[in-house]
GROMACS .gro file of C-alpha atoms in nm:
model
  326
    1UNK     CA    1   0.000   0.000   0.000
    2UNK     CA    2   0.120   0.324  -0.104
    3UNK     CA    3   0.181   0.625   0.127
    4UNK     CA    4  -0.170   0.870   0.141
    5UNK     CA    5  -0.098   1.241  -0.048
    6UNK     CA    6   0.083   1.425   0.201
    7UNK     CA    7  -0.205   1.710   0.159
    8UNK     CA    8  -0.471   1.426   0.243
    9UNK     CA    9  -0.826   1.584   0.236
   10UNK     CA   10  -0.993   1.298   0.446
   11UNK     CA   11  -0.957   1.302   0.787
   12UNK     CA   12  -0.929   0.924   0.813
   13UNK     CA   13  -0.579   1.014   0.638
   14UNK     CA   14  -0.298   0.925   0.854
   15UNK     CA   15   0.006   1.138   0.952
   16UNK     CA   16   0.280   1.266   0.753
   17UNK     CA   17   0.531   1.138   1.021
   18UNK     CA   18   0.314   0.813   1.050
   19UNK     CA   19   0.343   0.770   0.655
   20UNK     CA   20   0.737   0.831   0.655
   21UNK     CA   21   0.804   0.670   0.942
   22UNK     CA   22   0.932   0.362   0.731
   23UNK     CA   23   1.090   0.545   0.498
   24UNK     CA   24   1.509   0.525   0.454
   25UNK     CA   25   1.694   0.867   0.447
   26UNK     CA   26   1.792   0.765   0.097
   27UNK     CA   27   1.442   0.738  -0.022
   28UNK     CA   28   1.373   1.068   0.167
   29UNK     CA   29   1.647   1.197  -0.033
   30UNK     CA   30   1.571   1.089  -0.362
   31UNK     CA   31   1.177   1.111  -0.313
   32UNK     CA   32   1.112   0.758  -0.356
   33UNK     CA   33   0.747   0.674  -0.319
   34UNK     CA   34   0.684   1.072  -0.264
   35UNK     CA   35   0.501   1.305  -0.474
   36UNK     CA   36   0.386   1.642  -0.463
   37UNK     CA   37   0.736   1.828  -0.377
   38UNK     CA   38   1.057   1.854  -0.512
   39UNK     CA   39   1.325   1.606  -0.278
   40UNK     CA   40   1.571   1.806  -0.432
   41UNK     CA   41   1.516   2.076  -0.166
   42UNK     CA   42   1.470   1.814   0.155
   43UNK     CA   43   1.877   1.844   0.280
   44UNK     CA   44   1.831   2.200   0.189
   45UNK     CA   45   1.565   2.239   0.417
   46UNK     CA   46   1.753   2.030   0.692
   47UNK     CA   47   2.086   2.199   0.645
   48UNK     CA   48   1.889   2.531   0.711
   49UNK     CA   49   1.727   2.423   1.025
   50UNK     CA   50   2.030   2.274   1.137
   51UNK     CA   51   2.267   2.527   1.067
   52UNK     CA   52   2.022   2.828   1.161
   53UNK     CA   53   1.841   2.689   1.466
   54UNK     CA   54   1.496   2.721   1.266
   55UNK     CA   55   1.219   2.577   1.379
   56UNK     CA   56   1.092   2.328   1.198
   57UNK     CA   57   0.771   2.526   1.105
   58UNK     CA   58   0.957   2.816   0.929
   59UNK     CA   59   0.945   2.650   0.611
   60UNK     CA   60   0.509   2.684   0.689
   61UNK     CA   61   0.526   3.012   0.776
   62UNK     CA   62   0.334   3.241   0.507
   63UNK     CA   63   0.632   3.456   0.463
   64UNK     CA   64   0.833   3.236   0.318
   65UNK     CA   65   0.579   3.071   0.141
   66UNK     CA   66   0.502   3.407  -0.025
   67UNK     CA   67   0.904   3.439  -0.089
   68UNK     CA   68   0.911   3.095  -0.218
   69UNK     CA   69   0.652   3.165  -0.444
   70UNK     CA   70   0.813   3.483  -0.579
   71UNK     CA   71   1.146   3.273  -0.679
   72UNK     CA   72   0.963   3.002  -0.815
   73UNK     CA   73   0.584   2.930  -0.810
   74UNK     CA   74   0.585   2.588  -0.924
   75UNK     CA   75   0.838   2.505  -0.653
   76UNK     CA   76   0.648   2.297  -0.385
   77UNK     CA   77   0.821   2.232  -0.038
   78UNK     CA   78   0.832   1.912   0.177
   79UNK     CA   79   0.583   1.944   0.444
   80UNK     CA   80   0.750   1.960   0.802
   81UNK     CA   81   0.678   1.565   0.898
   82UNK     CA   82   0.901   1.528   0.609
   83UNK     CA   83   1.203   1.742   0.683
   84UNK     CA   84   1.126   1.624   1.151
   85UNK     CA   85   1.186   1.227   0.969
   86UNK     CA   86   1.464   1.334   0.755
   87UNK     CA   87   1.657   1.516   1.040
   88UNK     CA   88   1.574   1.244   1.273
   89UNK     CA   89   1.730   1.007   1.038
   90UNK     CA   90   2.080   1.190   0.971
   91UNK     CA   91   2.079   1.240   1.365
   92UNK     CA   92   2.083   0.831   1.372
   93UNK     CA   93   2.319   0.801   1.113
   94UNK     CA   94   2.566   1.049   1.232
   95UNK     CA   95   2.497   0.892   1.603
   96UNK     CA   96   2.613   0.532   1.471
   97UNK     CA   97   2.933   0.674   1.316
   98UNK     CA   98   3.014   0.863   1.646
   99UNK     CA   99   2.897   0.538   1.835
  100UNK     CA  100   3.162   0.342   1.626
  101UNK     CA  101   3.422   0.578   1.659
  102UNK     CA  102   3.405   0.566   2.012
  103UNK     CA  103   3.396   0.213   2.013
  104UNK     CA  104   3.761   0.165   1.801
  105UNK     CA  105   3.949   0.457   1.983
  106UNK     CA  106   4.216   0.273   2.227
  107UNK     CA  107   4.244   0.576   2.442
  108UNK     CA  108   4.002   0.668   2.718
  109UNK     CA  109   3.747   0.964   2.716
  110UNK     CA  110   3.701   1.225   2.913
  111UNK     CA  111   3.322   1.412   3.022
  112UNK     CA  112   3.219   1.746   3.090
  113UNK     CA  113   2.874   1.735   3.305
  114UNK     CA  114   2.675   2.152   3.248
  115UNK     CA  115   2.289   2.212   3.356
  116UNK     CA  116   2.100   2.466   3.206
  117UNK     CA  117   1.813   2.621   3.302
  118UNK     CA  118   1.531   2.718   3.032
  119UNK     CA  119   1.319   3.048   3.070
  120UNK     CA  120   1.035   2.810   3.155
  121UNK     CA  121   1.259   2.659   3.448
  122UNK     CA  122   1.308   2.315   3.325
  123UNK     CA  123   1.648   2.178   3.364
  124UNK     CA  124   1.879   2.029   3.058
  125UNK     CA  125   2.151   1.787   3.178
  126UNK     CA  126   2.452   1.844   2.885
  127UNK     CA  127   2.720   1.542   2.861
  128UNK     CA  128   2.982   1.632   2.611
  129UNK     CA  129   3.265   1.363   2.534
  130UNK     CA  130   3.630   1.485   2.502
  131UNK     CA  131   3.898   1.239   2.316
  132UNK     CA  132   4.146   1.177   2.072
  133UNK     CA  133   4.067   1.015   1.744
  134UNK     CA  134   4.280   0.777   1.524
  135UNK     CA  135   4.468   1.084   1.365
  136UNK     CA  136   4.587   1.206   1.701
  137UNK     CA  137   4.331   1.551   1.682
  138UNK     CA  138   4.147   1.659   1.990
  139UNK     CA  139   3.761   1.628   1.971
  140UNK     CA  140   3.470   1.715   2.177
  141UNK     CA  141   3.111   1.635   2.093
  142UNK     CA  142   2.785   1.661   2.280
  143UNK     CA  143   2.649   1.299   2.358
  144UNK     CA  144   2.313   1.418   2.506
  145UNK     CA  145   2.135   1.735   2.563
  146UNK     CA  146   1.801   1.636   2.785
  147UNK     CA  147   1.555   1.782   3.009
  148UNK     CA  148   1.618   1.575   3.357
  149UNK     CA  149   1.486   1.640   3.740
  150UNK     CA  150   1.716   1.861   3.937
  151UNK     CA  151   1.807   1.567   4.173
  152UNK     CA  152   2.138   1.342   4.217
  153UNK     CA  153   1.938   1.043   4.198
  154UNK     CA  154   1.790   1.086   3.882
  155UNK     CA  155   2.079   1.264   3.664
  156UNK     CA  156   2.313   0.989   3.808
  157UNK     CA  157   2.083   0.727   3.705
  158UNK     CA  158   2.038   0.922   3.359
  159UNK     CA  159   2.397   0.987   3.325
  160UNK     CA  160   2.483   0.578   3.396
  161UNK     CA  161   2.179   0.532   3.110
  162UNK     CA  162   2.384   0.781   2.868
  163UNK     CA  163   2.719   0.640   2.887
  164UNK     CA  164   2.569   0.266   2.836
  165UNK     CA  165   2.360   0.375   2.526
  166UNK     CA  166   2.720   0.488   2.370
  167UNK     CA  167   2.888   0.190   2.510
  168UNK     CA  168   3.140   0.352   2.681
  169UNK     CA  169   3.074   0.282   3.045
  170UNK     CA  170   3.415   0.104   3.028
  171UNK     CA  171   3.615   0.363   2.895
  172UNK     CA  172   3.586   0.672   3.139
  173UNK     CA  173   3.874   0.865   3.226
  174UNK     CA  174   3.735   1.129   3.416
  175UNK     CA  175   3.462   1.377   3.464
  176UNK     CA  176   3.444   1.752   3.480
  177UNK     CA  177   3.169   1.922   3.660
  178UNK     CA  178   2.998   2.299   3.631
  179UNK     CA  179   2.993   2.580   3.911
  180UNK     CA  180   2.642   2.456   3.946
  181UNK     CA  181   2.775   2.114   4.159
  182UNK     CA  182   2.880   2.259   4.489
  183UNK     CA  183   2.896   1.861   4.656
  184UNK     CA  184   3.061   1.610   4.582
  185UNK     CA  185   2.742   1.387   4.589
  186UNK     CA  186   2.667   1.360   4.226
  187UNK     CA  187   3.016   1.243   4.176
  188UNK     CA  188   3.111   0.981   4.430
  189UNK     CA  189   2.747   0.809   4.342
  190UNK     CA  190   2.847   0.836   3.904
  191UNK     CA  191   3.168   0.700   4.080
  192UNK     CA  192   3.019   0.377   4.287
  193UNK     CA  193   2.819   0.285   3.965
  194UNK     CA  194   3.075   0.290   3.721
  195UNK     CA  195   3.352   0.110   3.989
  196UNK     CA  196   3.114  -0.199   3.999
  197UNK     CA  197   3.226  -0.300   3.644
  198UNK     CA  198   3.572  -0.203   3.707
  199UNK     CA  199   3.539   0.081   3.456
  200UNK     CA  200   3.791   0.353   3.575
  201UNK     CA  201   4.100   0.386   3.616
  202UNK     CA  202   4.303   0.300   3.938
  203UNK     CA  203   4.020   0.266   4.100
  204UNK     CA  204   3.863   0.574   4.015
  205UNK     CA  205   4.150   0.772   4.166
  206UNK     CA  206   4.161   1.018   3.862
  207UNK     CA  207   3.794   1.012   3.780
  208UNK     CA  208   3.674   1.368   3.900
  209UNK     CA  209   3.883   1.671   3.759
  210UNK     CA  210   3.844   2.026   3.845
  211UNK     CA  211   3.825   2.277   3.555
  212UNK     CA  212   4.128   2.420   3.506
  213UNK     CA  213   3.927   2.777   3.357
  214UNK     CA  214   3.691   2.691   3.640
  215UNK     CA  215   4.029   2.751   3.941
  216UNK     CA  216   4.145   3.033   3.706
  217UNK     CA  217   3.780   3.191   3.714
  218UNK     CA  218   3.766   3.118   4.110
  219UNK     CA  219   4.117   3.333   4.120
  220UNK     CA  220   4.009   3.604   3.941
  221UNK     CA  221   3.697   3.626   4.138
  222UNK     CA  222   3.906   3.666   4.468
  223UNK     CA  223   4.077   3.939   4.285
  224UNK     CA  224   3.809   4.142   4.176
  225UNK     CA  225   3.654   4.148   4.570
  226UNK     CA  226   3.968   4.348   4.651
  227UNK     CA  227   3.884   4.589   4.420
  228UNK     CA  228   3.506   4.578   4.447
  229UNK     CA  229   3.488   4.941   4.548
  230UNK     CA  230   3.664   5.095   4.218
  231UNK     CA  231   3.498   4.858   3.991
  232UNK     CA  232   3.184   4.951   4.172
  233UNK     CA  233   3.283   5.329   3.994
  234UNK     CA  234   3.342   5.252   3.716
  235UNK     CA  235   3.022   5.053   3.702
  236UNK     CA  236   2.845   5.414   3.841
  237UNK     CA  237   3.008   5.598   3.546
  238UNK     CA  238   2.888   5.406   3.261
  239UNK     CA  239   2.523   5.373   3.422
  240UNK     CA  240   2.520   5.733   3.497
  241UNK     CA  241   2.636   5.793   3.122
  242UNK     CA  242   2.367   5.591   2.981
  243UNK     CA  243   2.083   5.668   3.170
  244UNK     CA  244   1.934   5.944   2.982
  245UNK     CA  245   1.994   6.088   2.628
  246UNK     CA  246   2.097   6.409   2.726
  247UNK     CA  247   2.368   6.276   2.940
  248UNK     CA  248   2.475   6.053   2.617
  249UNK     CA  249   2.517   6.380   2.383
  250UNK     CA  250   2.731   6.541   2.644
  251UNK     CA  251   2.921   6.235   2.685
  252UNK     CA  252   3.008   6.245   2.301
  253UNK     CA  253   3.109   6.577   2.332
  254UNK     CA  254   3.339   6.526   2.580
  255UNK     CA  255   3.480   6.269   2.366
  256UNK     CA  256   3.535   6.527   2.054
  257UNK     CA  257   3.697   6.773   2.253
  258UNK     CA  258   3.939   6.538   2.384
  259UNK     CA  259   4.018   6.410   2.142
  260UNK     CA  260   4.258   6.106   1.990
  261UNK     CA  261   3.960   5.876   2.119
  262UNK     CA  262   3.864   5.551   1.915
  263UNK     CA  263   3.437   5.642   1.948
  264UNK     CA  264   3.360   5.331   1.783
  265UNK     CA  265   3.435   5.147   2.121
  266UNK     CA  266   3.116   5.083   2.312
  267UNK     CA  267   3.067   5.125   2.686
  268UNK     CA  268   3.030   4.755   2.819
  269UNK     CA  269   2.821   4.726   3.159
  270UNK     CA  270   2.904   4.411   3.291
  271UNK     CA  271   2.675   4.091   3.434
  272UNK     CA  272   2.747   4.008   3.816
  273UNK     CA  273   2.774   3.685   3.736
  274UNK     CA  274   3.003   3.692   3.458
  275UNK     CA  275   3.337   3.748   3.555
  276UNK     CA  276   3.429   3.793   3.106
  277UNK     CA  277   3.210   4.066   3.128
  278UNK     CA  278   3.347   4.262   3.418
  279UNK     CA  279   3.685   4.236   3.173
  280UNK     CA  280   3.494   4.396   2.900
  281UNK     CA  281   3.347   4.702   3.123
  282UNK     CA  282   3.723   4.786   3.282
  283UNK     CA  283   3.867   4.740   2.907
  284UNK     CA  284   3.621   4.961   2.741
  285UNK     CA  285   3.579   5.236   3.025
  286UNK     CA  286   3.995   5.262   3.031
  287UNK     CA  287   3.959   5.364   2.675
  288UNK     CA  288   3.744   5.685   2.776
  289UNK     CA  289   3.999   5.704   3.095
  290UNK     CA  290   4.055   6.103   3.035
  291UNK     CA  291   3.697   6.144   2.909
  292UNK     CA  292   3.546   6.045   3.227
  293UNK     CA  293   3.802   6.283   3.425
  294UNK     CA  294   3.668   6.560   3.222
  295UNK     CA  295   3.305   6.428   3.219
  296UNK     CA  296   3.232   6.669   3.537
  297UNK     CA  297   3.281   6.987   3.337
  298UNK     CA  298   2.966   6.905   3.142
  299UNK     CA  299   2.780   6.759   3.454
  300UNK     CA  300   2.784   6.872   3.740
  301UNK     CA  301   2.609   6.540   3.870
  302UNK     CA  302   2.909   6.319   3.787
  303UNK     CA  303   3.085   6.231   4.081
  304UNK     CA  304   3.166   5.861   4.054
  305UNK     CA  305   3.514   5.936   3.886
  306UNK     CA  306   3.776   5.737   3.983
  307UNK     CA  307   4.073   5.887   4.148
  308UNK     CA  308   4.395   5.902   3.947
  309UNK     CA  309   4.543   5.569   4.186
  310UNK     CA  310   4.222   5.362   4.077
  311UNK     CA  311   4.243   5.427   3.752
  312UNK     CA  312   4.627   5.285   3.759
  313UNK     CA  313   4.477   4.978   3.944
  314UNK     CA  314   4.240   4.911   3.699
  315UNK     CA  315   4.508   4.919   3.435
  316UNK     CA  316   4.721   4.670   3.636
  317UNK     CA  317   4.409   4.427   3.684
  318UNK     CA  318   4.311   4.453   3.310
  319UNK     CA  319   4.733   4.337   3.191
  320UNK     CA  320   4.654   4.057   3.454
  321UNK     CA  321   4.292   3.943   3.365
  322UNK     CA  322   4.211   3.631   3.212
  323UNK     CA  323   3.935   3.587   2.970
  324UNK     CA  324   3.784   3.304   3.063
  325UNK     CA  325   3.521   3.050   2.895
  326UNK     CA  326   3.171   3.139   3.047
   0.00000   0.00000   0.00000
C-alpha cells in the first residue's frame, strides 16, 4: 500500500510522520514513493534548520511561502513531517558513526557534566565527550542534551543510562563538573556505579577533575573582591552615562573635545555573574579614561570618577585578567 498524499483531504488520512516513518533517508532523499514536492530541496531544508536553529515550522510560515513563491511558483516544499523524519534520520546516522568511533578509539574519554536552566525553568543535563581520534586531533562532541529532574538520583541514574547507550561505560577517564555542583554527591554516586564494572582507572583515583578555567575563574573572582569598590565606579560611570539621552550627547562631546579617542568602542556594563564581562566594562571604560576625568565639566552630577590611583589599578588588573570561557 502506497503512502496517502501528504495534503490528504480525508480526515481518516494518517500522519505525515506516520506515513514516513518507514521510509530510509535515501528514499527521503531521492523522493522515492513521494510526490507532490521537489526532494531536491529536503537536505536544503535540513541543512537550514540545522545550521540556523529554525524551527521546523519556518518552512510553513506564510512569509516564506510568499518568498518561495516569488522565486519560483511551481516550486512545492516538503511538508514539516518530512524534513522532523529526515533530520531524525541523519541524527541516527551520524549517532552510529560517532557510536563506532568511540567504540575503536584505544584511548580513554574524558566528560564534561553543564545544567542549564530554560526560561520556563526546566532543567537540561549536557554530557559532552572529550577524546582523541585515530589521527591524534582533539575532539569534543555533545552525547546528550536532555531535560532531567534537578536531583542526584535521577541525573546519576540518567547519566549511567547515557554512557551505556554509547557503550562507553568502560572507557571513562574522568569527569568535569559545572559551578552549578557545589557537593561532591553527584560524583562519588556516578563514581560507585561505574567502579562496579571495574570501569575507571586505578580505582577511580583520577575520575573527578576540576576545571582548570573553572580555578582560574575562582582566582580572578578573589581578585576582583579586593577591588570591588573601584569597579563599583566605574560601574556608576557608565550607568550614569547611559541613563538618559541628554547625558549621552554630552558624553560624546566630551569625547570630541578630547580628542585622539577611538568612538567606535562601546561602553560595556558588565553581568554580576560573569566574571568575562566585568573584563569587558574595565577594558572599554579605560579607553574613555581622560573622558570620564573631564566628564564633570559638562555635569555637574558626575561624581563617581575614579581617582587618578584607581584608575592605575584598573590598568594593572586589566594586563593581569584572564578571559575566561563562560
Amino acid at each position: 500500500m502506497s503512502p496517502p498524499s501528504i495534503y490528504g483531504d480525508s480526515p481518516s488520512s494518517i500522519s505525515h510522520a506516520q506515513a514516513f516513518e518507514a521510509m530510509s533517508l535515501e528514499q527521503l532523499e531521492t523522493g522515492d514513493e513521494v510526490d507532490q514536492f521537489d526532494s531536491r530541496f529536503l537536505p536544503i531544508c535540513a541543512s537550514m534548520i540545522l545550521s540556523n536553529d529554525f524551527p521546523f515550522e519556518f518552512f510553513e510560515r506564510e512569509g516564506m511561502r510568499n518568498f518561495m513563491k516569488v522565486l519560483n511558483p511551481n516550486i512545492v516544499l516538503p511538508p514539516v513531517d518530512v524534513i522532523e523524519a529526515y533530520v531524525s534520520d541523519l541524527y541516527m546516522k551520524e549517532k552510529l558513526k560517532l557510536k563506532q568511533e568511540l567504540a575503536t578509539i584505544p584511548n580513554r574519554i574524558s566528560l564534561t557534566f553543564d545544567l542549564w536552566e530554560s526560561n520556563t525553568a526546566e532543567t537540561y543535563i549536557c554530557l559532552t565527550a572529550h577524546f582523541v581520534d585515530a589521527d591524534w586531533k582533539l575532539n569534543s562532541k555533545v552525547l546528550n542534551f536532555c531535560v532531567v529532574l534537578p536531583t542526584v538520583a535521577e541525573m546519576c541514574e540518567r547519566m549511567v543510562e547515557f554512557l551505556s547507550d554509547w557503550g562507553i561505560e568502560k572507557k571513562i577517564f574522568s569527569l568535569n563538573l559545572e559551578d552549578s555542583f557545589k557537593d561532591n554527591i553527584l560524583q562519588e554516586q556516578l563514581k560507585s556505579h561505574l567502579g562496579l564494572e571495574n570501569g575507571l582507572l586505578c580505582d577511580g583515583e583520577f575520575f573527578h577533575r576540576h576545571c582548570s578555567a573553572r580555578v582560574l575563574k575562582l582566582i580572578v573572582e578573589e581578585g576582583l573582591k579586593l577591588v570591588s569598590g573601584d569597579v563599583s565606579k566605574i560601574r556608576e560611570s557608565i550607568l550614569f552615562v547611559r541613563d538618559s539621552k541628554s547625558r549621552r550627547k554630552k558624553f560624546k562631546e566630551c569625547v570630541e573635545k578630547v580628542g585622539g579617542i577611538d568612538s567606535s568602542v562601546r561602553l560595556h556594563m558588565d553581568m554580576s555573574m560573569t566574571v568575562n564581562s566585568t573584563y569587558l566594562m574595565l577594558d572599554s571604560a579605560l579607553k574613555y579614561q581622560h573622558v570620564f576625568e573631564s566628564f564633570h565639566l559638562y555635569d555637574g552630577d558626575y561624581v563617581s570618577c575614579p581617582s587618578a590611583k584607581e584608575w592605575k589599578r584598573f590598568v594593572h588588573s586589566c594586563c593581569l585578567f584572564v578571559k575566561l570561557p563562560t
